mmCIF file of C-alpha atoms and ligand atoms in Angstrom:
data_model
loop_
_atom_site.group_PDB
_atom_site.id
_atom_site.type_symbol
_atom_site.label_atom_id
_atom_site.label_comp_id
_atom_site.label_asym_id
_atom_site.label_seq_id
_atom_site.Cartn_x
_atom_site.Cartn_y
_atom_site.Cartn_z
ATOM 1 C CA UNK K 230 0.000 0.000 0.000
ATOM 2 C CA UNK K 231 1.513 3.558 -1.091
ATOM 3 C CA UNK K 232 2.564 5.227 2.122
ATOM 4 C CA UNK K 233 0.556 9.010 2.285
ATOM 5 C CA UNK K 234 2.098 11.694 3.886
ATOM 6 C CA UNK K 235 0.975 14.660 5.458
ATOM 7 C CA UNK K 236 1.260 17.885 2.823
ATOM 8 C CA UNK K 237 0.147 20.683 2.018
ATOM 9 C CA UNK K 238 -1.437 21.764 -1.445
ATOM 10 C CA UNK K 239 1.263 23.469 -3.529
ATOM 11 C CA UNK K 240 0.750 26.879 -3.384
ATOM 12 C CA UNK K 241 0.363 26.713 -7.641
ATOM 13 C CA UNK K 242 -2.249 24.346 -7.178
ATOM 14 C CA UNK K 243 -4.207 26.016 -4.706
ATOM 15 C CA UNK K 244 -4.200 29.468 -7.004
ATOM 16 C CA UNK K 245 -5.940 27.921 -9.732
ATOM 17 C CA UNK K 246 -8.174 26.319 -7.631
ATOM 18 C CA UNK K 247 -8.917 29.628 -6.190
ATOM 19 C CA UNK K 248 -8.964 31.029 -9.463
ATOM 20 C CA UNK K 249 -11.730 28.699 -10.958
ATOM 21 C CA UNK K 250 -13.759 29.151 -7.994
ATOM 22 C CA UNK K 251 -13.582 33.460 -7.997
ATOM 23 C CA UNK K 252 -11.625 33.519 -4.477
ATOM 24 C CA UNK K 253 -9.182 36.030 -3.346
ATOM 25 C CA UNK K 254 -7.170 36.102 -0.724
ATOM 26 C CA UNK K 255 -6.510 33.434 2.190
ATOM 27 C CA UNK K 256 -10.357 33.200 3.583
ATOM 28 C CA UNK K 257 -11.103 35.544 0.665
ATOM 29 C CA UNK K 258 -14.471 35.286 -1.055
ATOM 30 C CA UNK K 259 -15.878 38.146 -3.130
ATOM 31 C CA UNK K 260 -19.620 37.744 -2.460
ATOM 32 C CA UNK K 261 -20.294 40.229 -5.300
ATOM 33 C CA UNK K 262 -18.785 37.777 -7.650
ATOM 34 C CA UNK K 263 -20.284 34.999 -6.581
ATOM 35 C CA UNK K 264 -24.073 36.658 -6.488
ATOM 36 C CA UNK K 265 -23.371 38.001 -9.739
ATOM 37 C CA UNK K 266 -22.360 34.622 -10.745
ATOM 38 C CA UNK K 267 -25.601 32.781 -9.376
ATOM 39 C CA UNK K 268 -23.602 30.133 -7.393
ATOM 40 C CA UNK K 269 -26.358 27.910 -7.538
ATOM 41 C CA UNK K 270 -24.958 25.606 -5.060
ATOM 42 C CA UNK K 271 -25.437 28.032 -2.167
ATOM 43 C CA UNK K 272 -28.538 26.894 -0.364
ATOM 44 C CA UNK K 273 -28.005 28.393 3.201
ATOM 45 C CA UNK K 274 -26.561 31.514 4.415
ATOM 46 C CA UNK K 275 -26.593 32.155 8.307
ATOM 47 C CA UNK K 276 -26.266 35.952 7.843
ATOM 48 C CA UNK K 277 -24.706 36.454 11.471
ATOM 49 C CA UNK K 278 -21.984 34.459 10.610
ATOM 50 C CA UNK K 279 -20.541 35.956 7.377
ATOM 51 C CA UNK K 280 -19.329 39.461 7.258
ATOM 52 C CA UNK K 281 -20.653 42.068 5.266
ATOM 53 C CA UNK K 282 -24.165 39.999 4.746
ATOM 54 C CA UNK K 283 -27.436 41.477 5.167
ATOM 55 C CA UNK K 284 -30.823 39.798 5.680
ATOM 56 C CA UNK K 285 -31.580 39.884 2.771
ATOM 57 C CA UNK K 286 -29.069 37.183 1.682
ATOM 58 C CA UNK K 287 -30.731 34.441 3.622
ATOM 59 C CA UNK K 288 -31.989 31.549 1.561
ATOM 60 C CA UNK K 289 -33.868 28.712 2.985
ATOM 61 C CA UNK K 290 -32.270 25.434 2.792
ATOM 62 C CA UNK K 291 -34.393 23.350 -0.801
ATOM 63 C CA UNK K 292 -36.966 20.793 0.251
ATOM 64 C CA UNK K 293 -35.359 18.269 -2.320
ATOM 65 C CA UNK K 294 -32.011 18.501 -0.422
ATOM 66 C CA UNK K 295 -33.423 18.042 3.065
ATOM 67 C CA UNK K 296 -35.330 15.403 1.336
ATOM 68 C CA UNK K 297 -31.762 14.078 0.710
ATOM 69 C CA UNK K 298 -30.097 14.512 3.992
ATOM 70 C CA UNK K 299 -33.742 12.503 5.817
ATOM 71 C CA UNK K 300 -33.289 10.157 3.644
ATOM 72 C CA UNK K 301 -29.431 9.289 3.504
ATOM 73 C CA UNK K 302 -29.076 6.071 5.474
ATOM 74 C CA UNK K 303 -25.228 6.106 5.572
ATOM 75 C CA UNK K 304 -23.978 9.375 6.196
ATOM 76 C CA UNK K 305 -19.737 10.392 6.450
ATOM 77 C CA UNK K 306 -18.650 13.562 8.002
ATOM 78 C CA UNK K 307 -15.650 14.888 7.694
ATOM 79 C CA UNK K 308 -14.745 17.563 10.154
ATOM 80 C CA UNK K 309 -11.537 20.279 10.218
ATOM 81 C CA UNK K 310 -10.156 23.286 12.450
ATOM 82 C CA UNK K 311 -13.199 24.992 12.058
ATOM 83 C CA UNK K 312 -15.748 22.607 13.461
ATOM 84 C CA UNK K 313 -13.888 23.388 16.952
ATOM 85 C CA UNK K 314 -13.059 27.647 16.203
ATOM 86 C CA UNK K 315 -16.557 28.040 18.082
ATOM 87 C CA UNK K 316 -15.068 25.892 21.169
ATOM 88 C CA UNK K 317 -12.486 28.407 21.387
ATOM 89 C CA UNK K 318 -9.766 25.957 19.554
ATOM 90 C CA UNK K 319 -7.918 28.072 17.444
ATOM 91 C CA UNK K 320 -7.579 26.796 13.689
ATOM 92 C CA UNK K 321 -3.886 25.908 12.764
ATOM 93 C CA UNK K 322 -3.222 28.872 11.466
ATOM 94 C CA UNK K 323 -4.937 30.805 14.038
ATOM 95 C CA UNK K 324 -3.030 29.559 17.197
ATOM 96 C CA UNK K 325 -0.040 31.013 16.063
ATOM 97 C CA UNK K 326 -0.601 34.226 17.752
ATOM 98 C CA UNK K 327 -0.111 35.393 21.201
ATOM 99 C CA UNK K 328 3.348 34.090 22.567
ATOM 100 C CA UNK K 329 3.875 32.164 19.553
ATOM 101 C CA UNK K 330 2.944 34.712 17.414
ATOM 102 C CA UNK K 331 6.596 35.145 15.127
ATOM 103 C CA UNK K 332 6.505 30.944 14.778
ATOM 104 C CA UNK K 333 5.345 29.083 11.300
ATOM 105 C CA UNK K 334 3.299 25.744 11.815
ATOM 106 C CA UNK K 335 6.436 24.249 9.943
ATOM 107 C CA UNK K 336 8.719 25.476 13.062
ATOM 108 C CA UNK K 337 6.459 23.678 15.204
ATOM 109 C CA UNK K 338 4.307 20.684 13.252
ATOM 110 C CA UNK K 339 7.623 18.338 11.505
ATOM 111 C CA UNK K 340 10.098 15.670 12.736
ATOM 112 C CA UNK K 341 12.605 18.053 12.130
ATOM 113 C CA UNK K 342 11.716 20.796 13.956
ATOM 114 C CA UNK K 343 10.706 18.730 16.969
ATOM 115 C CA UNK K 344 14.352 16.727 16.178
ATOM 116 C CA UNK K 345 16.080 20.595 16.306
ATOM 117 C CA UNK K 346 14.588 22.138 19.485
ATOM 118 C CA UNK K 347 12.495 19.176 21.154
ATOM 119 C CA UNK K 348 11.591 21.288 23.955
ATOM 120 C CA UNK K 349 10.639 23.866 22.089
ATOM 121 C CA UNK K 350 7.912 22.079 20.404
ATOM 122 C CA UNK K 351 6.821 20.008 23.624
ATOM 123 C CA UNK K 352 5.747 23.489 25.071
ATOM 124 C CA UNK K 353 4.124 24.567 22.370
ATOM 125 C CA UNK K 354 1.600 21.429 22.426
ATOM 126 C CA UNK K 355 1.792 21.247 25.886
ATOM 127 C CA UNK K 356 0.311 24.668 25.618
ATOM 128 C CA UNK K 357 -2.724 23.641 23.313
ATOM 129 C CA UNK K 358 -3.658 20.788 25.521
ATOM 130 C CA UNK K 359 -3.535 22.961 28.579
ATOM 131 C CA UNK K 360 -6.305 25.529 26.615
ATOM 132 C CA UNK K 361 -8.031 22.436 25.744
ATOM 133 C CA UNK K 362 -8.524 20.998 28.777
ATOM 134 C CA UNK K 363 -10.561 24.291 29.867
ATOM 135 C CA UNK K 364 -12.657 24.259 26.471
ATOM 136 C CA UNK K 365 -16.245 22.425 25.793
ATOM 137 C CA UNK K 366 -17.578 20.892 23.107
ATOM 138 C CA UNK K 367 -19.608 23.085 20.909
ATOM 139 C CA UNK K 368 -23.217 22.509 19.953
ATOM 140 C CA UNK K 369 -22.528 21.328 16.570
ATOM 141 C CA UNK K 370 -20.211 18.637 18.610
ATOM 142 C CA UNK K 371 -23.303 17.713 20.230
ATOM 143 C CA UNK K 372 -25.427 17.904 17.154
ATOM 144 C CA UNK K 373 -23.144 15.557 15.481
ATOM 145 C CA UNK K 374 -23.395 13.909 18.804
ATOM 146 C CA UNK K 375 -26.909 12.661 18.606
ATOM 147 C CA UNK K 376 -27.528 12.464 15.213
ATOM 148 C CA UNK K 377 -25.107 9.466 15.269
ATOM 149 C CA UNK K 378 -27.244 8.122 18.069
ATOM 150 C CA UNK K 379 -30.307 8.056 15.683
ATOM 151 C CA UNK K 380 -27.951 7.295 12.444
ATOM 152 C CA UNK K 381 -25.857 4.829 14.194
ATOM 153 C CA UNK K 382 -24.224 4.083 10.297
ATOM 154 C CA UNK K 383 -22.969 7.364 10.831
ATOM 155 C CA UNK K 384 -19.016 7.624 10.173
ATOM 156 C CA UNK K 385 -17.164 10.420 11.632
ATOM 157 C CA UNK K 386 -13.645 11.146 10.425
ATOM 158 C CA UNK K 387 -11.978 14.361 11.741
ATOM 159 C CA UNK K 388 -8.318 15.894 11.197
ATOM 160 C CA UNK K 389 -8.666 17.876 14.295
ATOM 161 C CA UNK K 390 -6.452 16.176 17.127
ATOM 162 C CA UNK K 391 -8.670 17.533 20.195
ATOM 163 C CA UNK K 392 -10.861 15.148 21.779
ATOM 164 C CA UNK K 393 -13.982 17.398 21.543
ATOM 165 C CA UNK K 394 -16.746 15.033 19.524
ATOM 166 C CA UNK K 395 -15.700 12.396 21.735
ATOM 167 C CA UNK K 396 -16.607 14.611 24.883
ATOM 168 C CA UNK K 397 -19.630 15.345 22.999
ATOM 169 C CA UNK K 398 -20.624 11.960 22.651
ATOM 170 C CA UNK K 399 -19.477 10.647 19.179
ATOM 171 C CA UNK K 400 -17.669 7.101 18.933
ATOM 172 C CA UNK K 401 -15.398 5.374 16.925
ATOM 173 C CA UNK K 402 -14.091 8.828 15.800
ATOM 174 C CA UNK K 403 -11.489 8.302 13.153
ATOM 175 C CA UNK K 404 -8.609 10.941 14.031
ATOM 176 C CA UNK K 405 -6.614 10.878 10.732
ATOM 177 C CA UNK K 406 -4.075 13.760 12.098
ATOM 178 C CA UNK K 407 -3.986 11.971 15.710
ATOM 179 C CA UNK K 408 -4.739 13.261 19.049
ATOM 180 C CA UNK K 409 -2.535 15.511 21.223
ATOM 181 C CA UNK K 410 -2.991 13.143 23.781
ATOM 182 C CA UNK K 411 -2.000 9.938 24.170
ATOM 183 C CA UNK K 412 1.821 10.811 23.000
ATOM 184 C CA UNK K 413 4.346 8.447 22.015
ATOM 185 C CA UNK K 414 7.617 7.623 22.221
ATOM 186 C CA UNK K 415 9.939 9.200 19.136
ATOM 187 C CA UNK K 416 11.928 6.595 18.899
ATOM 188 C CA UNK K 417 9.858 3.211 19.583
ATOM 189 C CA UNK K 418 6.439 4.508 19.112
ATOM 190 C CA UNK K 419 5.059 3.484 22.866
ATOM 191 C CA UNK K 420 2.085 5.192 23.909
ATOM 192 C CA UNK K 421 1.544 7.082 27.132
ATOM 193 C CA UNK K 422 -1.597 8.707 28.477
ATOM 194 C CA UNK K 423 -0.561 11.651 30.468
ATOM 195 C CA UNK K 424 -2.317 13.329 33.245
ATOM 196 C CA UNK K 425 -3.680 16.570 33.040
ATOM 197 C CA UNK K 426 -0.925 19.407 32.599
ATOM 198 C CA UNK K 427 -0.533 22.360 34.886
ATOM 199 C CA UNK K 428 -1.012 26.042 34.490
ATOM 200 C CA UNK K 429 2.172 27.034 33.904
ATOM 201 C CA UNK K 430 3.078 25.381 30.861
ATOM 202 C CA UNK K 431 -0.105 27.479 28.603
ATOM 203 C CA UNK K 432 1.938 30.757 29.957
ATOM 204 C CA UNK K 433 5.234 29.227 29.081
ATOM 205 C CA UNK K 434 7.176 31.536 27.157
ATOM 206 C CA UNK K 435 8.734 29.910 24.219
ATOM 207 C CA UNK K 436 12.584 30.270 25.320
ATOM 208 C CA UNK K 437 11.759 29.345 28.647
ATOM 209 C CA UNK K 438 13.652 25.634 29.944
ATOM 210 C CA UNK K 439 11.331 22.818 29.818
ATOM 211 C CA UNK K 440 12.399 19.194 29.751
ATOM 212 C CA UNK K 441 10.925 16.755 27.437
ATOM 213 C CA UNK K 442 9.797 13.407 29.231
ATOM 214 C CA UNK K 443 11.189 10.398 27.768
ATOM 215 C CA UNK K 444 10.009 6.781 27.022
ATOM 216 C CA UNK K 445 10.267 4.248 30.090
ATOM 217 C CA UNK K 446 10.748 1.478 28.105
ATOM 218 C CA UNK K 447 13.497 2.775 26.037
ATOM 219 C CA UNK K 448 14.460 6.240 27.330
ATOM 220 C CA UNK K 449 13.692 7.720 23.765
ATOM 221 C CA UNK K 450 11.816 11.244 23.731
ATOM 222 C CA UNK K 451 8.024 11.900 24.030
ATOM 223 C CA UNK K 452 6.370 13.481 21.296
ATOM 224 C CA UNK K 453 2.817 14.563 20.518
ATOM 225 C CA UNK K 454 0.295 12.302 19.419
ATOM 226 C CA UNK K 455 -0.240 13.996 16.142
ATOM 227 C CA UNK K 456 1.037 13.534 12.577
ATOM 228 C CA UNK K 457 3.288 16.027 11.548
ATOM 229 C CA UNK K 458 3.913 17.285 7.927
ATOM 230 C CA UNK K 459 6.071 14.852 6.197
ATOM 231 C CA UNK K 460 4.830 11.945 8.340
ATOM 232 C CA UNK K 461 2.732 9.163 7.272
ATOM 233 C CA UNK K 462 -1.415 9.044 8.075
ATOM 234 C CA UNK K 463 -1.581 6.270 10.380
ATOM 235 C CA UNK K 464 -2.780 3.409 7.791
ATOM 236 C CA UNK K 465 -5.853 1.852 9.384
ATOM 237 C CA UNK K 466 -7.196 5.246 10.143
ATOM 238 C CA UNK K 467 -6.989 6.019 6.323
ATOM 239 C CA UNK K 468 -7.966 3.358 5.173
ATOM 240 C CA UNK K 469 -11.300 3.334 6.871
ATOM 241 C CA UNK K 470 -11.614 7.220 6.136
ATOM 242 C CA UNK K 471 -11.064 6.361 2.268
ATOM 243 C CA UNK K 472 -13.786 3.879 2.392
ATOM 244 C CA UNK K 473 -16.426 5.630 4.316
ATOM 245 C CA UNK K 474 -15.458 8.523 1.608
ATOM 246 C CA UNK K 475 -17.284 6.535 -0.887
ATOM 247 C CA UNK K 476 -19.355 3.782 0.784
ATOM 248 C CA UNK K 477 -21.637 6.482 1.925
ATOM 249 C CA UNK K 478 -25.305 8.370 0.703
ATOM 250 C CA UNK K 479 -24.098 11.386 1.401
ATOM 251 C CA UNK K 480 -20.924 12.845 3.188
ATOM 252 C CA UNK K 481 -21.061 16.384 5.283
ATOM 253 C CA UNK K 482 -17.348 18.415 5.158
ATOM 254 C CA UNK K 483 -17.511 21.103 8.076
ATOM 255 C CA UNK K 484 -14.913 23.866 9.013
ATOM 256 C CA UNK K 485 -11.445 22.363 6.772
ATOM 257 C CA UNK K 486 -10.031 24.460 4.322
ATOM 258 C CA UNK K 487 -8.874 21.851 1.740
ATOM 259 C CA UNK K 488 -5.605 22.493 1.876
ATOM 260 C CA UNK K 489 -4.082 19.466 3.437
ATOM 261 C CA UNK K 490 -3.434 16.210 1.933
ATOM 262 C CA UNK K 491 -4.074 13.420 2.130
ATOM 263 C CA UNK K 492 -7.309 14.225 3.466
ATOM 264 C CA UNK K 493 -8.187 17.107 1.563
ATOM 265 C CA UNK K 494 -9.172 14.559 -1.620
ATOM 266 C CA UNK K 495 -11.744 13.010 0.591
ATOM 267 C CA UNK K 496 -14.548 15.156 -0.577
ATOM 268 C CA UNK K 497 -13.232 14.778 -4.246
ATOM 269 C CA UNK K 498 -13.630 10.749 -3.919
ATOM 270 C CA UNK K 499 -17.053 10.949 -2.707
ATOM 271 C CA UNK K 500 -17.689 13.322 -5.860
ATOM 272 C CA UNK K 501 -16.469 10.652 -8.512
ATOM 273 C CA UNK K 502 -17.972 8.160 -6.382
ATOM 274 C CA UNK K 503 -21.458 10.405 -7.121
ATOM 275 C CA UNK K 504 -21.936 10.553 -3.464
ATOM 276 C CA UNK K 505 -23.760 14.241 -2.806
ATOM 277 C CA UNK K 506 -21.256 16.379 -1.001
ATOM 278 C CA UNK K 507 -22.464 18.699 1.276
ATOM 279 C CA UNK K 508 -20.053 21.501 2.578
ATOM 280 C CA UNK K 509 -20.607 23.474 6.089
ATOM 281 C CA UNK K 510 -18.450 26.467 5.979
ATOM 282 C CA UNK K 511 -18.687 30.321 6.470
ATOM 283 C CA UNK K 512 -16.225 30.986 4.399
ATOM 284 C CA UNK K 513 -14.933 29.719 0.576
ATOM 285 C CA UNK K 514 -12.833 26.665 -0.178
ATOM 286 C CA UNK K 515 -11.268 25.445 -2.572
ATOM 287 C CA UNK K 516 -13.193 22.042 -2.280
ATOM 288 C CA UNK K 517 -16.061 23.911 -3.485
ATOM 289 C CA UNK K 518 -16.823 22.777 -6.375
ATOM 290 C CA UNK K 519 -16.804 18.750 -5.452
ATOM 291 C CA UNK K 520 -19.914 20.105 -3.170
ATOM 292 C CA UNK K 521 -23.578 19.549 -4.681
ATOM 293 C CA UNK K 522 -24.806 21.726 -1.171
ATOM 294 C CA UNK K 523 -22.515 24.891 0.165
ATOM 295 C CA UNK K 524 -23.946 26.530 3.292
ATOM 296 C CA UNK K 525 -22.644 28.898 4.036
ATOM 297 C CA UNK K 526 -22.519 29.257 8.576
ATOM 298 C CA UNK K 527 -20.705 28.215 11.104
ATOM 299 C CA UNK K 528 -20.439 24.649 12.474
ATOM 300 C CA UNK K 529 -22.407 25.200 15.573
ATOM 301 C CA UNK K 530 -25.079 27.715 14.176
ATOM 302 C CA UNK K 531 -25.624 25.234 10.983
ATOM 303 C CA UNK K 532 -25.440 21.517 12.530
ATOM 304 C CA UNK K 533 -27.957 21.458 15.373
ATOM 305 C CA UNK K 534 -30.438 23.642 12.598
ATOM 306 C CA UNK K 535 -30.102 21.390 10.301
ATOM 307 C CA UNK K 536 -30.590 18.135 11.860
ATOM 308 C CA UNK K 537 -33.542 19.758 13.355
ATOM 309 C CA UNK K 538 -35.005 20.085 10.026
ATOM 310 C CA UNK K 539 -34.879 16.650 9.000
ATOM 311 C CA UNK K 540 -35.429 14.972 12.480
HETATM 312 P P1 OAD W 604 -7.688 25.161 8.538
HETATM 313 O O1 OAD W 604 -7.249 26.017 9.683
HETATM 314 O O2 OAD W 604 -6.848 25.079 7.319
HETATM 315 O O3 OAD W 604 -9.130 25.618 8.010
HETATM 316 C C1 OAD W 604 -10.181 25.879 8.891
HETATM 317 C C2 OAD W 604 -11.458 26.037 8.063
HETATM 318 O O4 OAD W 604 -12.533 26.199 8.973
HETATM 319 C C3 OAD W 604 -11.451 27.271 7.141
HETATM 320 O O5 OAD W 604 -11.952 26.876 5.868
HETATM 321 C C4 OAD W 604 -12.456 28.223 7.816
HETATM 322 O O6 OAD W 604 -13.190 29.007 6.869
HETATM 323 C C5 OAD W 604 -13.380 27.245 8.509
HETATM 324 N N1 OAD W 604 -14.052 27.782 9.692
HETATM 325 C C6 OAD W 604 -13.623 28.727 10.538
HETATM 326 N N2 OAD W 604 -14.502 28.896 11.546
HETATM 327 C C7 OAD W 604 -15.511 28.003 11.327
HETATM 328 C C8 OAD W 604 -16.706 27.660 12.026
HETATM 329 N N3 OAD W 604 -17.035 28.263 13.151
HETATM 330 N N4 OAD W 604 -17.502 26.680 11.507
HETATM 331 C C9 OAD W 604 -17.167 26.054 10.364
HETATM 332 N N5 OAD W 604 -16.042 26.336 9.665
HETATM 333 C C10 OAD W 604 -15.222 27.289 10.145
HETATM 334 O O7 OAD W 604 -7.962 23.719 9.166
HETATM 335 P P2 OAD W 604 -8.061 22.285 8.492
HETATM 336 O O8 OAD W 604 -8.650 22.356 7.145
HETATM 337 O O9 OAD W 604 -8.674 21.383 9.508
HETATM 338 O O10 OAD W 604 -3.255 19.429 11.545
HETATM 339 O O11 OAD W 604 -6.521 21.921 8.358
HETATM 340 C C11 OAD W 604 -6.131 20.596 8.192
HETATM 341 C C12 OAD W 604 -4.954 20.310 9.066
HETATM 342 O O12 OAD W 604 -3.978 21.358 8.974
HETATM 343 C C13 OAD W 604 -5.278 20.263 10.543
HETATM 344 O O13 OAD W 604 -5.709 18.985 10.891
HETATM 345 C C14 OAD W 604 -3.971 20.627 11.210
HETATM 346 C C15 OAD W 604 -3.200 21.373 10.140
HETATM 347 O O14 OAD W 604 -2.067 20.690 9.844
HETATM 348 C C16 OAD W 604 -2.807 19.296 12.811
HETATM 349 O O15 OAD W 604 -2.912 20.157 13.668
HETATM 350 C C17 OAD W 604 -2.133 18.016 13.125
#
């Protein structure tokens, strides 16, 4: 089997992909354009959610596509940063600001960075799972939460390494990207739960000492749970995420940005595969145009509303 690795889109790639779709910018989506265009596919705008938008914007959600959501026995959902952003998780690009402000993801999120300055990068996840451990699961956590209780076909993949849909409820969560927490060892890949962490290490300044715990078994370093750029996506994980990508009636995409492979050619699978591919985002991506349904709204405005509608 052909070993995956974590990557990024090339930025040439993810121009023309903008470029097709009429997006500037990072986030950037010209609603003008789009209007102007008639981007059919936009069923649902929650106005509150999307700069700039008035009232008048809002269009209700087509019977025929609730009709397909009610009636989709098998559903996949694929969740990013964004389905947590309303937990107070800061997307990847996002947490980079405070203390860590003057720090790119790729000084912080590759073997080789952890390899150069291993206690650098400790603190800097040590500081995540510290401002996790005070955060909540959102309500479209617990939206997803019980419509997998009623849907129990439901498959729920997610590159986001918190634990949130779990503490929402949601089982047999496939983490593609890995958790924070358990870690492992570097060198022999044992896995250790650790306790809570204390206060001190979300204030930790970057250049302040910290020392990395090591392995019992072989005295190797600890490292985060998560897969790093360059790394491979833990096999079995993919595998099942690939599957459920196109052994599914219809698959939901909330809050990712497209910009990461592997994962990012989930929602293109499910396309080919003619599975409808509904998209749950306030802002433009450049996996729009493998969706059938764009709504436009934020993961815990647009969930529980939704599932509402077709309970
Ligand atoms: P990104 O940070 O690239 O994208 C977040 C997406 O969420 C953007 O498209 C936002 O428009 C959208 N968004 C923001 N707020 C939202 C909200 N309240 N509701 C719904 N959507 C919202 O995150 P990912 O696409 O998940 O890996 O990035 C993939 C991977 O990149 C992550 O798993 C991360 C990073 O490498 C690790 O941390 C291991």
């Amino acid at each position: 089997m052909a070993v995956l690795r974590k990557r990024y889109l090339a930025p040439a790639q993810y121009r023309q992909a903008q470029a097709r779709q009429g997006l500037h910018g990072e986030n950037g989506f010209d609603w003008g354009w789009s209007f102007r265009r008639g981007h059919s596919k936009i069923i649902a705008v929650h106005t509150n959610t999307v700069r700039g938008m008035s009232g008048s914007f809002l269009r209700e959600i087509r019977p025929e596509a609730l009709r397909q959501l009610r009636q989709a026995r098998k559903v996949t959902v694929l969740t990013g940063a964004g389905m947590s952003a309303e937990s107070g998780v800061p997307t990847f690009r996002d947490a980079q600001k405070g203390l860590w402000a003057n720090y790119r993801p790729e000084d912080l999120a590759t073997p080789a960075a952890f390899l150069a300055r291993p206690d650098f990068v400790w603190r800097w996840y040590e500081s995540r799972r510290r401002q996790l451990q005070r955060l909540q699961p959102n309500a479209g956590h617990q939206a997803l939460a019980a419509w997998q209780l009623k849907n129990p076909k439901m498959t729920l993949i997610t590159q986001n390494v918190d634990d949130l849909h779990e503490r929402a409820g949601s089982t047999g969560v496939i983490h593609v990207h890995g958790t924070l927490n358990p870690v492992k060892c570097f060198d022999c890949g044992a896995s250790y739960q650790l306790p809570p962490c204390s206060d001190e290490a979300e204030n930790a300044a970057p250049d302040q000492e910290a020392e990395v715990p090591r392995c019992s078994r072989c005295k190797g370093l600890l490292r985060p749970g998560v897969v790093w750029f360059g790394e491979a996506l833990p096999a079995a994980a993919l595998h099942k995420a690939e599957q459920a990508a196109t052994d599914c009636d219809l698959m939901l995409v909330v809050g990712t940005s497209g910009q990461v492979y592997p994962i990012a050619s989930l929602p293109g699978m499910a396309h080919s595969a003619q599975v409808p591919v509904w998209i749950i985002n306030p802002n433009a991506s450049v996996l729009d145009d493998q969706a059938s349904v764009l709504v436009r709204g934020t993961a815990a405005q647009v969930l529980p509303a939704l599932f509402d509608r077709v309970s």
